[in-house]
Amino acid sequence: MTHGTVKQSENPQSQPTEGAASKRTSEAGAGLVPSRQQYLDLKSQHRDAILLYRLGDFYESFDDDARTVARDARITLTSRSFGRSGRVPMAGIPHHALNHYLGRLLAAGHTIAIAEQMSEPGRGLVERAVTRVLTPGTVADAALLPASENRYLAAVLPLGERLGLAWVDVSTGEFAVAEFSGPQADSQLREEMARLNPAECLVPDNAEAEVGTAHRTRVERWHFEPERARTALCRQFGARELSAYGCADLPAAIGAGGAILAYLTRTNPALLRLLTGLRTETDGFRVGLDAATRRNLELTRSLGTGGSRGSLLGVLDVTRTAMGARTLRRLLNQPLCDLPELQRRQAVIAALVARPAARASLAAALSGTGDLERLPGRVTQGLASVRDFLALGSALRTVPAIVERLREVGGEALVELADTIDPCADVLDLVESAVEEDGEGIRIRPGFCHALDAAQEGASDTRRWLAGLERRERDRTGIRSLKVGYNKVFGYYIEVTRPNLSLVPDEYVRKQTVATGERYFTTTLKEAEARILAADEEIAELEKAALARLTMSVAAETARLLATAGQLAFLDALLALAEVAARNNWVAPTLEESDALCIRGGRHPVVEASLAGEAFIPNDCRLGGHDPRVLLVTGPNMGGKSTYLRQAAVIVLLAQIGSFVPANEARIGLVDRIFTRVGAHDDLAGGASTFMVEMVETASILHQATSQSLLILDEVGRGTSTHDGLAIARAVLEDIHGRIRARSLFATHYLELTALTGVQGIANVHLAVVGSDSRVIFLYAVRPGPANRAYGIQVARLAGLPPWVADRAEEALAELVAPQPDSNAGVPACEPLSSVQGVPSPTIPGIAERAGAYQLPLDGFAPGPTSAERLARELCDLDLGGLTPREAIDWLYEQQGRLANGV
């Protein structure tokens, strides 16, 4: 099938240059060799795509396409002579390595048109036609797709105050839409784009839209027109209206969905047959996660490795199938606010955790299903081979055993899950009646096509006659060295060596002279050869027709097959979560519609997995409910603050995908969004410094967070001067505490902020250490109250700072914290920060004076207790009966250190 023009691309690398266009115009006017003319004719139909032109064993590209292919596929740029047409740039890809290089070109955002040879090489010009057009978002070939990830094509439509979004995975048939409106529409769209991470995004040719990192493809505006799109969607699903799909009143979402249908119609219409349903996602259904939070929590990609290893997904993914791995990734990227659904998932996982034998048998059975989710896509496109149908049959053959095992294990949750799995027994019967694999190889099963059986039997009879011909002719002629052979040029022949030429019968007709004798044929042999060649052609056509009939029958059951695959993938994902929970002693959290967050003995799953058997120090976290809504976390660098913050967010996220969590006990009130402001990085391409990026992320949190959100903020204000940073951190903390009232963990090195002790709704905790002026021991345990000092110089020594530099830093610190009675002249010691233009340095001399007269107050917050009051209170609260000897000595060392520093 020859394709027309595919798209208008914004990628300047794929656009023909003015010089190249004029060159082709001048060539068209001159006499061209036929192959060059053929190439230019095909290229004119696909001006915005890279044309790969099959020449023998290579796919060649020419002109500007060759330069682009050489650069982005990282191959050598050469040139080729087209006779009187001259030499042109050329870059070629070996046919056996096509998929490898296609992956590179698609990753660079290019559209590729592939021109195949449509006739056998021989006399004259070989016929060629474009048989495939590939774009980054319309790749359905499993060889070009990551096995454990979905590859999405998205479309975005700005429509007045609304933003419509649609997305599709053309390899699995997943098709969904969403619409956003109101002041948060832009941020919600960005969050969805961060979640989907589409390979390609369609936008109207007259509008701008946020597409994130996706390759932007401009499509004519009229394809997005809502009424036109509504008609196209109804026609696609055979419906009169879209009410059943939940998007009848979402014109922007409908427009985006219609644009996807139009784009697939232009690039690869066969993909439309896989789209059997449409899902509408509504606001409030999922937990909001922006791109910064996904990055900071390292959900699917580790900042260290750049891949899934070292990420949360890397810990969770013990799935047995590629479709299960994709489903687990989707669950992790899409935590829910739907309490009944979360409880349903939790019940399935709990039943599996309690039954190790069932987990093992189900895992073994699931391993036999392969990638059932992507097989229907090959069938609906007409690309499925006999081997693909054998794989389909093998997958469906395991389904009844899985269903039966779920019922045997029992429990309401597993029985309900079993009831949702359709074994597709009729499809299995059809496939098993049509294809088989035996000692003779893979083939259409006898009995499926009677005409094919007859043709094969006739060909077999002729071949049996040929097999006995040599023996019969030797006996008849007396020539013991006579041989019957075959080659592609001369066909079947009878060969006689020179010493026996006198014995050749008169009916033998000489065909060829060879070095050892002569080759002959007979009329009977020629007739048998003609029968075999005709039978082979007939068999090939009948096999093709039988396969097409099977394809049509199976394609009609696409929706059922995809539903079964989806349920098996879901089971595989939950089975992985159960296996991880059982291996690592995770517990089922109590989920509720409240503002409480209570974690006892929480652990960070990724850090724990990386310790290789060493003990992870668990910590508690209590926020909301009857506890403070904000925890102010202090402690030294490397003391574990960031791990403590992240682990709280990760535990909440795991709970809201329905998983067990790494803790001794957890009670979690559902959150609507999780925000993180962690780490430091800049955006050089966007012209944003580290501090600017930090402030943008902080501003986004303050604008979007609600009282049901979970906020994780680490060292806000650290990227600027001490005075400005402290003022910003204090203002942010006040806004979170006073206006937003979200459950929050706020880590800081500004020890002046710890003056909040005793204020309702906020509390201090710190990461315990045992240290002196020369060394520090991290205990990684969270304790009540503020930290006594930062231990920055000690940590610098651990990092390998030269001793003379560290010693000098100690001297400088002593000078900086020495009493300076005139340094705050004119500024009242207790003046609130908001009324002071020049804020006294938080470390000069604030830390040294905390035990004395100097105490930095904040609006609405009472001054903290003295050191003696603090020690007395902590001693009264100490659970002596529950302390281990190690914990008791650690506590004494800690208190001694704090008193020695006057804190």
Short mmCIF file of C-alpha atoms in Angstrom, two decimals, residues 411-659:
data_model
loop_
_atom_site.label_atom_id
_atom_site.label_comp_id
_atom_site.label_asym_id
_atom_site.label_seq_id
_atom_site.Cartn_x
_atom_site.Cartn_y
_atom_site.Cartn_z
CA GLY A 411 -11.29 -15.73 49.25
CA GLU A 412 -13.82 -13.26 47.95
CA ALA A 413 -11.22 -10.98 46.31
CA LEU A 414 -9.53 -13.76 44.30
CA VAL A 415 -12.84 -15.35 43.26
CA GLU A 416 -14.09 -11.96 42.02
CA LEU A 417 -10.88 -11.52 40.06
CA ALA A 418 -11.25 -14.99 38.56
CA ASP A 419 -14.79 -14.12 37.47
CA THR A 420 -13.49 -11.19 35.41
CA ILE A 421 -11.11 -13.36 33.34
CA ASP A 422 -12.61 -14.69 30.10
CA PRO A 423 -10.69 -17.85 29.01
CA CYS A 424 -11.76 -17.22 25.38
CA ALA A 425 -12.20 -20.98 24.96
CA ASP A 426 -13.83 -20.62 21.52
CA VAL A 427 -10.88 -18.56 20.24
CA LEU A 428 -8.48 -21.21 21.57
CA ASP A 429 -10.45 -23.97 19.83
CA LEU A 430 -10.33 -22.02 16.57
CA VAL A 431 -6.58 -21.41 16.80
CA GLU A 432 -5.82 -25.03 17.72
CA SER A 433 -7.91 -26.26 14.80
CA ALA A 434 -6.04 -23.98 12.40
CA VAL A 435 -2.31 -24.16 13.22
CA GLU A 436 0.10 -26.69 14.65
CA GLU A 437 3.77 -27.35 15.25
CA ASP A 438 5.09 -30.87 14.80
CA GLY A 439 8.19 -32.62 13.58
CA GLU A 440 7.68 -31.12 10.13
CA GLY A 441 7.62 -27.57 11.49
CA ILE A 442 4.97 -24.86 11.83
CA ARG A 443 2.02 -25.10 9.46
CA ILE A 444 -1.71 -24.83 8.85
CA ARG A 445 -3.28 -27.86 10.51
CA PRO A 446 -4.74 -30.47 8.12
CA GLY A 447 -8.51 -30.24 8.07
CA PHE A 448 -8.72 -26.45 8.44
CA CYS A 449 -8.76 -25.88 4.66
CA HIS A 450 -9.81 -28.84 2.52
CA ALA A 451 -8.57 -27.27 -0.72
CA LEU A 452 -5.17 -26.79 0.87
CA ASP A 453 -5.14 -30.38 2.05
CA ALA A 454 -5.90 -31.58 -1.49
CA ALA A 455 -3.18 -29.41 -3.02
CA GLN A 456 -0.62 -30.61 -0.49
CA GLU A 457 -1.59 -34.24 -1.06
CA GLY A 458 -1.18 -33.79 -4.82
CA ALA A 459 2.23 -32.20 -4.39
CA SER A 460 3.24 -34.99 -2.01
CA ASP A 461 2.26 -37.65 -4.56
CA THR A 462 4.39 -35.97 -7.23
CA ARG A 463 7.35 -35.62 -4.86
CA ARG A 464 7.05 -39.28 -3.92
CA TRP A 465 7.11 -40.14 -7.64
CA LEU A 466 10.23 -37.98 -8.07
CA ALA A 467 11.86 -39.57 -5.03
CA GLY A 468 11.51 -43.01 -6.63
CA LEU A 469 12.47 -41.87 -10.14
CA GLU A 470 16.23 -42.26 -9.65
CA ARG A 471 15.93 -45.88 -8.47
CA ARG A 472 13.51 -46.76 -11.26
CA GLU A 473 15.70 -45.20 -13.99
CA ARG A 474 18.82 -46.95 -12.73
CA ASP A 475 17.04 -50.27 -12.88
CA ARG A 476 15.58 -49.55 -16.34
CA THR A 477 18.77 -48.20 -17.98
CA GLY A 478 21.41 -50.14 -16.10
CA ILE A 479 23.32 -46.90 -15.35
CA ARG A 480 24.29 -47.34 -11.69
CA SER A 481 25.71 -43.76 -11.36
CA LEU A 482 22.55 -42.06 -12.69
CA LYS A 483 21.32 -39.23 -10.48
CA VAL A 484 18.16 -37.11 -10.37
CA GLY A 485 18.81 -33.52 -9.21
CA TYR A 486 17.40 -30.01 -9.17
CA ASN A 487 18.66 -26.43 -9.36
CA LYS A 488 16.87 -23.10 -9.62
CA VAL A 489 18.10 -22.35 -13.13
CA PHE A 490 17.47 -25.64 -14.98
CA GLY A 491 14.89 -27.27 -12.73
CA TYR A 492 14.81 -31.09 -12.40
CA TYR A 493 17.30 -33.11 -14.47
CA ILE A 494 18.79 -36.58 -14.91
CA GLU A 495 22.61 -36.61 -14.82
CA VAL A 496 24.70 -39.31 -16.52
CA THR A 497 28.49 -39.56 -16.27
CA ARG A 498 30.61 -39.70 -19.47
CA PRO A 499 31.50 -43.42 -19.33
CA ASN A 500 27.76 -44.24 -19.41
CA LEU A 501 26.63 -41.93 -22.20
CA SER A 502 26.28 -44.83 -24.59
CA LEU A 503 23.58 -46.28 -22.36
CA VAL A 504 21.37 -43.19 -22.45
CA PRO A 505 17.85 -44.03 -23.78
CA ASP A 506 16.54 -42.28 -26.87
CA GLU A 507 13.73 -40.49 -24.95
CA TYR A 508 16.27 -38.56 -22.84
CA VAL A 509 16.57 -34.95 -24.10
CA ARG A 510 19.93 -33.28 -23.42
CA LYS A 511 19.63 -30.17 -21.28
CA GLN A 512 23.17 -29.23 -20.13
CA THR A 513 26.77 -30.35 -20.42
CA VAL A 514 28.83 -30.46 -17.23
CA ALA A 515 32.43 -31.40 -16.52
CA THR A 516 31.57 -34.96 -15.47
CA GLY A 517 28.92 -35.74 -18.04
CA GLU A 518 25.55 -34.69 -19.45
CA ARG A 519 22.22 -33.65 -17.93
CA TYR A 520 18.91 -34.69 -19.48
CA PHE A 521 15.17 -34.41 -19.00
CA THR A 522 12.21 -36.43 -20.17
CA THR A 523 8.66 -35.43 -21.04
CA THR A 524 7.37 -37.18 -17.95
CA LEU A 525 9.93 -35.42 -15.75
CA LYS A 526 9.02 -32.05 -17.23
CA GLU A 527 5.33 -32.64 -16.57
CA ALA A 528 6.05 -33.64 -12.96
CA GLU A 529 8.12 -30.49 -12.49
CA ALA A 530 5.29 -28.36 -13.86
CA ARG A 531 2.82 -30.05 -11.52
CA ILE A 532 5.06 -29.37 -8.50
CA LEU A 533 5.64 -25.72 -9.38
CA ALA A 534 1.92 -25.19 -9.95
CA ALA A 535 1.10 -27.00 -6.71
CA ASP A 536 3.61 -24.91 -4.75
CA GLU A 537 2.07 -21.70 -6.06
CA GLU A 538 -1.41 -23.00 -5.30
CA ILE A 539 -0.38 -24.10 -1.82
CA ALA A 540 1.16 -20.68 -1.09
CA GLU A 541 -2.05 -18.94 -2.17
CA LEU A 542 -4.25 -21.33 -0.21
CA GLU A 543 -2.09 -20.97 2.91
CA LYS A 544 -2.33 -17.22 2.57
CA ALA A 545 -6.10 -17.42 2.22
CA ALA A 546 -6.41 -19.80 5.19
CA LEU A 547 -4.27 -17.50 7.33
CA ALA A 548 -6.38 -14.51 6.25
CA ARG A 549 -9.58 -16.37 7.22
CA LEU A 550 -8.08 -17.23 10.63
CA THR A 551 -6.92 -13.63 11.04
CA MET A 552 -10.38 -12.26 10.30
CA SER A 553 -12.03 -14.65 12.76
CA VAL A 554 -9.58 -13.91 15.58
CA ALA A 555 -9.58 -10.15 14.89
CA ALA A 556 -13.34 -10.15 15.48
CA GLU A 557 -12.60 -11.20 19.08
CA THR A 558 -10.03 -8.46 19.69
CA ALA A 559 -12.00 -6.77 22.46
CA ARG A 560 -12.34 -10.03 24.41
CA LEU A 561 -8.68 -10.90 23.98
CA LEU A 562 -7.59 -7.46 25.15
CA ALA A 563 -9.89 -7.66 28.18
CA THR A 564 -8.44 -11.04 29.13
CA ALA A 565 -4.90 -9.80 28.62
CA GLY A 566 -5.65 -6.74 30.75
CA GLN A 567 -6.90 -8.85 33.66
CA LEU A 568 -3.96 -11.24 33.46
CA ALA A 569 -1.56 -8.27 33.39
CA PHE A 570 -3.35 -6.79 36.40
CA LEU A 571 -3.02 -10.10 38.25
CA ASP A 572 0.68 -10.25 37.36
CA ALA A 573 1.23 -6.73 38.73
CA LEU A 574 -0.61 -7.48 42.01
CA LEU A 575 1.23 -10.80 42.30
CA ALA A 576 4.52 -8.88 42.05
CA LEU A 577 3.41 -6.50 44.80
CA ALA A 578 2.43 -9.49 46.96
CA GLU A 579 5.76 -11.20 46.36
CA VAL A 580 7.73 -8.08 47.31
CA ALA A 581 5.56 -7.58 50.41
CA ALA A 582 6.10 -11.18 51.55
CA ARG A 583 9.86 -11.09 50.96
CA ASN A 584 10.38 -7.82 52.82
CA ASN A 585 7.87 -8.04 55.67
CA TRP A 586 5.62 -5.24 54.45
CA VAL A 587 2.22 -4.69 56.05
CA ALA A 588 -1.23 -3.77 54.82
CA PRO A 589 -1.91 -0.12 55.68
CA THR A 590 -5.25 0.98 57.06
CA LEU A 591 -6.73 3.38 54.50
CA GLU A 592 -9.35 5.94 55.46
CA GLU A 593 -10.94 9.21 54.44
CA SER A 594 -9.22 11.34 57.09
CA ASP A 595 -6.35 13.77 57.53
CA ALA A 596 -4.26 11.37 59.63
CA LEU A 597 -0.90 9.92 58.66
CA CYS A 598 0.55 7.50 61.17
CA ILE A 599 3.53 5.34 60.20
CA ARG A 600 5.26 3.19 62.79
CA GLY A 601 8.63 1.73 61.91
CA GLY A 602 8.63 3.07 58.34
CA ARG A 603 11.44 2.19 55.94
CA HIS A 604 12.52 3.44 52.52
CA PRO A 605 12.16 0.42 50.20
CA VAL A 606 14.85 1.40 47.71
CA VAL A 607 17.45 2.31 50.34
CA GLU A 608 16.65 -0.85 52.30
CA ALA A 609 17.08 -2.98 49.18
CA SER A 610 20.46 -1.39 48.50
CA LEU A 611 21.87 -2.22 51.95
CA ALA A 612 22.54 -5.84 50.98
CA GLY A 613 21.45 -7.35 54.26
CA GLU A 614 22.46 -4.52 56.59
CA ALA A 615 19.79 -3.29 58.95
CA PHE A 616 17.78 -0.24 57.95
CA ILE A 617 16.94 2.04 60.89
CA PRO A 618 13.11 2.36 60.85
CA ASN A 619 11.43 5.57 61.93
CA ASP A 620 7.96 6.74 62.88
CA CYS A 621 6.03 9.57 61.26
CA ARG A 622 2.83 11.06 62.66
CA LEU A 623 1.04 13.89 60.88
CA GLY A 624 -2.51 15.21 61.08
CA GLY A 625 -5.38 13.86 63.09
CA HIS A 626 -4.53 14.49 66.75
CA ASP A 627 -0.89 15.09 65.86
CA PRO A 628 0.80 18.18 64.41
CA ARG A 629 0.19 18.69 60.69
CA VAL A 630 3.76 19.96 60.11
CA LEU A 631 7.02 18.33 61.19
CA LEU A 632 10.08 20.57 61.08
CA VAL A 633 13.00 18.20 60.46
CA THR A 634 16.56 19.23 61.34
CA GLY A 635 19.84 17.39 61.54
CA PRO A 636 23.26 17.21 59.93
CA ASN A 637 23.99 16.60 56.28
CA MET A 638 24.16 12.87 55.59
CA GLY A 639 22.09 12.29 58.71
CA GLY A 640 19.11 10.85 56.81
CA LYS A 641 16.72 13.80 56.54
CA SER A 642 16.05 13.39 52.82
CA THR A 643 15.56 9.65 53.19
CA TYR A 644 13.08 10.23 56.02
CA LEU A 645 11.14 12.75 53.96
CA ARG A 646 11.07 10.63 50.83
CA GLN A 647 10.15 7.44 52.63
CA ALA A 648 7.02 9.05 54.05
CA ALA A 649 5.94 10.11 50.56
CA VAL A 650 6.81 6.72 49.05
CA ILE A 651 4.84 4.87 51.74
CA VAL A 652 1.78 7.04 51.10
CA LEU A 653 2.13 6.53 47.34
CA LEU A 654 2.46 2.75 47.72
CA ALA A 655 -0.63 2.69 49.91
CA GLN A 656 -2.57 4.60 47.26
CA ILE A 657 -1.77 2.11 44.51
CA GLY A 658 -3.22 -0.59 46.78
CA SER A 659 0.14 -2.06 47.82
#
